[in-house]
PDB file of N, CA and C in Angstrom:
ATOM      1  N   MET A   1       0.849  -1.163   0.000  1.00  0.00           N
ATOM      2  CA  MET A   1       0.000   0.000   0.000  1.00  0.00           C
ATOM      3  C   MET A   1       0.903   1.237   0.000  1.00  0.00           C
ATOM      4  N   THR A   2       0.712   2.123  -0.921  1.00  0.00           N
ATOM      5  CA  THR A   2       1.543   3.321  -0.994  1.00  0.00           C
ATOM      6  C   THR A   2       0.957   4.440  -0.140  1.00  0.00           C
ATOM      7  N   ALA A   3       1.827   5.103   0.590  1.00  0.00           N
ATOM      8  CA  ALA A   3       1.383   6.180   1.471  1.00  0.00           C
ATOM      9  C   ALA A   3       0.925   7.402   0.680  1.00  0.00           C
ATOM     10  N   CYS A   4       1.492   7.594  -0.506  1.00  0.00           N
ATOM     11  CA  CYS A   4       1.167   8.797  -1.267  1.00  0.00           C
ATOM     12  C   CYS A   4      -0.207   8.729  -1.932  1.00  0.00           C
ATOM     13  N   THR A   5      -0.807   7.543  -2.036  1.00  0.00           N
ATOM     14  CA  THR A   5      -2.115   7.432  -2.680  1.00  0.00           C
ATOM     15  C   THR A   5      -3.182   6.845  -1.762  1.00  0.00           C
ATOM     16  N   THR A   6      -2.843   6.585  -0.522  1.00  0.00           N
ATOM     17  CA  THR A   6      -3.788   5.987   0.418  1.00  0.00           C
ATOM     18  C   THR A   6      -4.378   7.067   1.317  1.00  0.00           C
ATOM     19  N   PRO A   7      -5.688   7.230   1.305  1.00  0.00           N
ATOM     20  CA  PRO A   7      -6.292   8.241   2.179  1.00  0.00           C
ATOM     21  C   PRO A   7      -6.178   7.838   3.645  1.00  0.00           C
ATOM     22  N   VAL A   8      -6.096   8.829   4.494  1.00  0.00           N
ATOM     23  CA  VAL A   8      -6.018   8.596   5.935  1.00  0.00           C
ATOM     24  C   VAL A   8      -7.389   8.177   6.443  1.00  0.00           C
ATOM     25  N   LEU A   9      -7.401   7.129   7.263  1.00  0.00           N
ATOM     26  CA  LEU A   9      -8.644   6.629   7.843  1.00  0.00           C
ATOM     27  C   LEU A   9      -8.447   6.390   9.337  1.00  0.00           C
ATOM     28  N   ASP A  10      -9.524   6.472  10.088  1.00  0.00           N
ATOM     29  CA  ASP A  10      -9.445   6.142  11.508  1.00  0.00           C
ATOM     30  C   ASP A  10      -8.981   4.701  11.663  1.00  0.00           C
ATOM     31  N   GLY A  11      -8.041   4.491  12.558  1.00  0.00           N
ATOM     32  CA  GLY A  11      -7.573   3.148  12.860  1.00  0.00           C
ATOM     33  C   GLY A  11      -6.508   2.607  11.917  1.00  0.00           C
ATOM     34  N   ILE A  12      -6.109   3.384  10.922  1.00  0.00           N
ATOM     35  CA  ILE A  12      -5.076   2.910  10.000  1.00  0.00           C
ATOM     36  C   ILE A  12      -3.742   2.818  10.734  1.00  0.00           C
ATOM     37  N   VAL A  13      -2.989   1.792  10.445  1.00  0.00           N
ATOM     38  CA  VAL A  13      -1.683   1.592  11.071  1.00  0.00           C
ATOM     39  C   VAL A  13      -0.617   1.711   9.984  1.00  0.00           C
ATOM     40  N   VAL A  14       0.367   2.560  10.224  1.00  0.00           N
ATOM     41  CA  VAL A  14       1.449   2.770   9.269  1.00  0.00           C
ATOM     42  C   VAL A  14       2.742   2.297   9.912  1.00  0.00           C
ATOM     43  N   THR A  15       3.411   1.382   9.245  1.00  0.00           N
ATOM     44  CA  THR A  15       4.688   0.875   9.730  1.00  0.00           C
ATOM     45  C   THR A  15       5.808   1.544   8.956  1.00  0.00           C
ATOM     46  N   THR A  16       6.697   2.209   9.673  1.00  0.00           N
ATOM     47  CA  THR A  16       7.822   2.870   9.011  1.00  0.00           C
ATOM     48  C   THR A  16       9.156   2.216   9.354  1.00  0.00           C
ATOM     49  N   ARG A  17       9.148   1.328  10.336  1.00  0.00           N
ATOM     50  CA  ARG A  17      10.371   0.634  10.728  1.00  0.00           C
ATOM     51  C   ARG A  17      10.071  -0.836  10.960  1.00  0.00           C
ATOM     52  N   SER A  18      10.699  -1.658  10.152  1.00  0.00           N
ATOM     53  CA  SER A  18      10.592  -3.103  10.324  1.00  0.00           C
ATOM     54  C   SER A  18      11.798  -3.727   9.625  1.00  0.00           C
ATOM     55  N   GLU A  19      12.059  -4.971   9.925  1.00  0.00           N
ATOM     56  CA  GLU A  19      13.177  -5.660   9.284  1.00  0.00           C
ATOM     57  C   GLU A  19      12.960  -5.747   7.775  1.00  0.00           C
ATOM     58  N   LYS A  20      11.739  -5.993   7.356  1.00  0.00           N
ATOM     59  CA  LYS A  20      11.438  -6.092   5.926  1.00  0.00           C
ATOM     60  C   LYS A  20      11.695  -4.753   5.225  1.00  0.00           C
ATOM     61  N   LEU A  21      11.242  -3.651   5.822  1.00  0.00           N
ATOM     62  CA  LEU A  21      11.478  -2.336   5.230  1.00  0.00           C
ATOM     63  C   LEU A  21      12.968  -2.000   5.201  1.00  0.00           C
ATOM     64  N   PHE A  22      13.687  -2.369   6.246  1.00  0.00           N
ATOM     65  CA  PHE A  22      15.126  -2.128   6.294  1.00  0.00           C
ATOM     66  C   PHE A  22      15.818  -2.839   5.125  1.00  0.00           C
ATOM     67  N   ARG A  23      15.458  -4.106   4.884  1.00  0.00           N
ATOM     68  CA  ARG A  23      16.048  -4.872   3.776  1.00  0.00           C
ATOM     69  C   ARG A  23      15.684  -4.264   2.421  1.00  0.00           C
ATOM     70  N   MET A  24      14.442  -3.804   2.298  1.00  0.00           N
ATOM     71  CA  MET A  24      14.003  -3.192   1.039  1.00  0.00           C
ATOM     72  C   MET A  24      14.760  -1.891   0.788  1.00  0.00           C
ATOM     73  N   ARG A  25      14.913  -1.071   1.814  1.00  0.00           N
ATOM     74  CA  ARG A  25      15.656   0.185   1.668  1.00  0.00           C
ATOM     75  C   ARG A  25      17.117  -0.085   1.318  1.00  0.00           C
ATOM     76  N   ARG A  26      17.670  -1.109   1.930  1.00  0.00           N
ATOM     77  CA  ARG A  26      19.055  -1.492   1.649  1.00  0.00           C
ATOM     78  C   ARG A  26      19.228  -1.881   0.171  1.00  0.00           C
ATOM     79  N   GLU A  27      18.291  -2.653  -0.361  1.00  0.00           N
ATOM     80  CA  GLU A  27      18.352  -3.048  -1.762  1.00  0.00           C
ATOM     81  C   GLU A  27      18.222  -1.844  -2.691  1.00  0.00           C
ATOM     82  N   ILE A  28      17.318  -0.926  -2.361  1.00  0.00           N
ATOM     83  CA  ILE A  28      17.138   0.278  -3.181  1.00  0.00           C
ATOM     84  C   ILE A  28      18.399   1.132  -3.147  1.00  0.00           C
ATOM     85  N   LEU A  29      19.011   1.283  -1.979  1.00  0.00           N
ATOM     86  CA  LEU A  29      20.254   2.043  -1.873  1.00  0.00           C
ATOM     87  C   LEU A  29      21.343   1.415  -2.740  1.00  0.00           C
ATOM     88  N   GLN A  30      21.419   0.097  -2.763  1.00  0.00           N
ATOM     89  CA  GLN A  30      22.420  -0.569  -3.590  1.00  0.00           C
ATOM     90  C   GLN A  30      22.165  -0.304  -5.072  1.00  0.00           C
ATOM     91  N   LEU A  31      20.900  -0.266  -5.474  1.00  0.00           N
ATOM     92  CA  LEU A  31      20.584   0.053  -6.867  1.00  0.00           C
ATOM     93  C   LEU A  31      21.003   1.481  -7.209  1.00  0.00           C
ATOM     94  N   ILE A  32      20.786   2.403  -6.293  1.00  0.00           N
ATOM     95  CA  ILE A  32      21.211   3.792  -6.512  1.00  0.00           C
ATOM     96  C   ILE A  32      22.724   3.862  -6.643  1.00  0.00           C
ATOM     97  N   LEU A  33      23.433   3.097  -5.820  1.00  0.00           N
ATOM     98  CA  LEU A  33      24.896   3.141  -5.808  1.00  0.00           C
ATOM     99  C   LEU A  33      25.531   2.542  -7.059  1.00  0.00           C
ATOM    100  N   VAL A  34      24.769   1.809  -7.852  1.00  0.00           N
ATOM    101  CA  VAL A  34      25.308   1.278  -9.103  1.00  0.00           C
ATOM    102  C   VAL A  34      25.786   2.441  -9.981  1.00  0.00           C
ATOM    103  N   SER A  35      25.069   3.566  -9.931  1.00  0.00           N
ATOM    104  CA  SER A  35      25.462   4.721 -10.739  1.00  0.00           C
ATOM    105  C   SER A  35      25.996   5.887  -9.911  1.00  0.00           C
ATOM    106  N   HIS A  36      26.195   5.667  -8.616  1.00  0.00           N
ATOM    107  CA  HIS A  36      26.721   6.720  -7.736  1.00  0.00           C
ATOM    108  C   HIS A  36      27.689   6.077  -6.756  1.00  0.00           C
ATOM    109  N   PRO A  37      28.992   6.153  -7.032  1.00  0.00           N
ATOM    110  CA  PRO A  37      29.969   5.463  -6.188  1.00  0.00           C
ATOM    111  C   PRO A  37      30.013   5.989  -4.755  1.00  0.00           C
ATOM    112  N   LEU A  38      30.368   5.097  -3.836  1.00  0.00           N
ATOM    113  CA  LEU A  38      30.484   5.483  -2.432  1.00  0.00           C
ATOM    114  C   LEU A  38      31.548   6.555  -2.211  1.00  0.00           C
ATOM    115  N   ASP A  39      32.573   6.558  -3.025  1.00  0.00           N
ATOM    116  CA  ASP A  39      33.657   7.530  -2.856  1.00  0.00           C
ATOM    117  C   ASP A  39      33.502   8.711  -3.814  1.00  0.00           C
ATOM    118  N   CYS A  40      32.289   9.212  -3.955  1.00  0.00           N
ATOM    119  CA  CYS A  40      31.987  10.324  -4.843  1.00  0.00           C
ATOM    120  C   CYS A  40      32.760  11.573  -4.401  1.00  0.00           C
ATOM    121  N   PRO A  41      33.593  12.143  -5.286  1.00  0.00           N
ATOM    122  CA  PRO A  41      34.382  13.326  -4.897  1.00  0.00           C
ATOM    123  C   PRO A  41      33.510  14.546  -4.589  1.00  0.00           C
ATOM    124  N   MET A  42      32.356  14.674  -5.244  1.00  0.00           N
ATOM    125  CA  MET A  42      31.473  15.808  -4.976  1.00  0.00           C
ATOM    126  C   MET A  42      30.879  15.715  -3.567  1.00  0.00           C
ATOM    127  N   CYS A  43      30.484  14.514  -3.176  1.00  0.00           N
ATOM    128  CA  CYS A  43      29.924  14.326  -1.833  1.00  0.00           C
ATOM    129  C   CYS A  43      30.999  14.564  -0.774  1.00  0.00           C
ATOM    130  N   ASP A  44      32.191  14.029  -1.018  1.00  0.00           N
ATOM    131  CA  ASP A  44      33.285  14.201  -0.062  1.00  0.00           C
ATOM    132  C   ASP A  44      33.684  15.661   0.054  1.00  0.00           C
ATOM    133  N   GLU A  45      33.679  16.380  -1.072  1.00  0.00           N
ATOM    134  CA  GLU A  45      34.056  17.790  -1.062  1.00  0.00           C
ATOM    135  C   GLU A  45      33.057  18.621  -0.272  1.00  0.00           C
ATOM    136  N   GLY A  46      31.769  18.310  -0.428  1.00  0.00           N
ATOM    137  CA  GLY A  46      30.721  19.044   0.286  1.00  0.00           C
ATOM    138  C   GLY A  46      30.715  18.746   1.773  1.00  0.00           C
ATOM    139  N   GLY A  47      31.239  17.587   2.142  1.00  0.00           N
ATOM    140  CA  GLY A  47      31.312  17.223   3.551  1.00  0.00           C
ATOM    141  C   GLY A  47      30.021  16.689   4.137  1.00  0.00           C
ATOM    142  N   GLU A  48      28.959  16.720   3.351  1.00  0.00           N
ATOM    143  CA  GLU A  48      27.692  16.223   3.857  1.00  0.00           C
ATOM    144  C   GLU A  48      26.915  15.603   2.702  1.00  0.00           C
ATOM    145  N   CYS A  49      26.495  14.365   2.872  1.00  0.00           N
ATOM    146  CA  CYS A  49      25.766  13.673   1.810  1.00  0.00           C
ATOM    147  C   CYS A  49      24.755  12.729   2.443  1.00  0.00           C
ATOM    148  N   ARG A  50      23.493  12.973   2.218  1.00  0.00           N
ATOM    149  CA  ARG A  50      22.436  12.133   2.800  1.00  0.00           C
ATOM    150  C   ARG A  50      22.545  10.702   2.298  1.00  0.00           C
ATOM    151  N   LEU A  51      22.937  10.530   1.023  1.00  0.00           N
ATOM    152  CA  LEU A  51      23.101   9.181   0.489  1.00  0.00           C
ATOM    153  C   LEU A  51      24.189   8.426   1.246  1.00  0.00           C
ATOM    154  N   GLN A  52      25.330   9.061   1.471  1.00  0.00           N
ATOM    155  CA  GLN A  52      26.401   8.404   2.227  1.00  0.00           C
ATOM    156  C   GLN A  52      25.949   8.091   3.651  1.00  0.00           C
ATOM    157  N   ASP A  53      25.171   8.990   4.258  1.00  0.00           N
ATOM    158  CA  ASP A  53      24.648   8.750   5.607  1.00  0.00           C
ATOM    159  C   ASP A  53      23.741   7.514   5.632  1.00  0.00           C
ATOM    160  N   LEU A  54      22.855   7.413   4.647  1.00  0.00           N
ATOM    161  CA  LEU A  54      21.941   6.270   4.587  1.00  0.00           C
ATOM    162  C   LEU A  54      22.693   4.965   4.338  1.00  0.00           C
ATOM    163  N   VAL A  55      23.699   5.017   3.475  1.00  0.00           N
ATOM    164  CA  VAL A  55      24.503   3.827   3.195  1.00  0.00           C
ATOM    165  C   VAL A  55      25.190   3.352   4.477  1.00  0.00           C
ATOM    166  N   TYR A  56      25.721   4.284   5.242  1.00  0.00           N
ATOM    167  CA  TYR A  56      26.364   3.951   6.516  1.00  0.00           C
ATOM    168  C   TYR A  56      25.341   3.357   7.499  1.00  0.00           C
ATOM    169  N   GLU A  57      24.165   4.001   7.603  1.00  0.00           N
ATOM    170  CA  GLU A  57      23.125   3.530   8.521  1.00  0.00           C
ATOM    171  C   GLU A  57      22.657   2.118   8.183  1.00  0.00           C
ATOM    172  N   HIS A  58      22.715   1.762   6.898  1.00  0.00           N
ATOM    173  CA  HIS A  58      22.259   0.441   6.457  1.00  0.00           C
ATOM    174  C   HIS A  58      23.401  -0.568   6.337  1.00  0.00           C
ATOM    175  N   GLY A  59      24.602  -0.160   6.743  1.00  0.00           N
ATOM    176  CA  GLY A  59      25.731  -1.086   6.801  1.00  0.00           C
ATOM    177  C   GLY A  59      26.213  -1.591   5.457  1.00  0.00           C
ATOM    178  N   ILE A  60      26.061  -0.781   4.413  1.00  0.00           N
ATOM    179  CA  ILE A  60      26.504  -1.194   3.082  1.00  0.00           C
ATOM    180  C   ILE A  60      27.974  -0.845   2.927  1.00  0.00           C
ATOM    181  N   GLU A  61      28.793  -1.860   2.757  1.00  0.00           N
ATOM    182  CA  GLU A  61      30.226  -1.647   2.575  1.00  0.00           C
ATOM    183  C   GLU A  61      30.673  -1.995   1.165  1.00  0.00           C
ATOM    184  N   GLU A  62      29.938  -2.874   0.507  1.00  0.00           N
ATOM    185  CA  GLU A  62      30.215  -3.197  -0.887  1.00  0.00           C
ATOM    186  C   GLU A  62      28.901  -3.568  -1.553  1.00  0.00           C
ATOM    187  N   LEU A  63      28.883  -3.440  -2.874  1.00  0.00           N
ATOM    188  CA  LEU A  63      27.655  -3.704  -3.609  1.00  0.00           C
ATOM    189  C   LEU A  63      27.528  -5.180  -3.959  1.00  0.00           C
ATOM    190  N   ASN A  64      26.333  -5.705  -3.789  1.00  0.00           N
ATOM    191  CA  ASN A  64      26.018  -7.049  -4.219  1.00  0.00           C
ATOM    192  C   ASN A  64      25.435  -7.025  -5.624  1.00  0.00           C
ATOM    193  N   ILE A  65      25.156  -5.822  -6.119  1.00  0.00           N
ATOM    194  CA  ILE A  65      24.573  -5.641  -7.447  1.00  0.00           C
ATOM    195  C   ILE A  65      25.637  -5.008  -8.328  1.00  0.00           C
ATOM    196  N   ARG A  66      25.822  -5.560  -9.508  1.00  0.00           N
ATOM    197  CA  ARG A  66      26.821  -5.042 -10.444  1.00  0.00           C
ATOM    198  C   ARG A  66      26.122  -4.303 -11.577  1.00  0.00           C
ATOM    199  N   PRO A  67      26.733  -3.218 -12.066  1.00  0.00           N
ATOM    200  CA  PRO A  67      26.124  -2.478 -13.169  1.00  0.00           C
ATOM    201  C   PRO A  67      26.111  -3.317 -14.452  1.00  0.00           C
ATOM    202  N   PHE A  68      25.107  -3.030 -15.295  1.00  0.00           N
ATOM    203  CA  PHE A  68      25.055  -3.676 -16.598  1.00  0.00           C
ATOM    204  C   PHE A  68      26.086  -3.011 -17.503  1.00  0.00           C
ATOM    205  N   VAL A  69      26.727  -3.804 -18.312  1.00  0.00           N
ATOM    206  CA  VAL A  69      27.747  -3.257 -19.230  1.00  0.00           C
ATOM    207  C   VAL A  69      27.276  -3.418 -20.643  1.00  0.00           C
TER     208      VAL A  69
END
């Protein structure tokens, strides 16, 4: 169920933290990293990068997904 298209109703329960969601977010981050390396010079130069923060929070140290060639 998508939050952006689901109307709010009395008694609705929204889960934002679960092991399943953590794994899904981790997989999506890995897909993003296929085209955005962890050692991005622009992110390092700026000193702050939300993507790098999320990768760290999700414990991603190397990609299990390889880019298509």
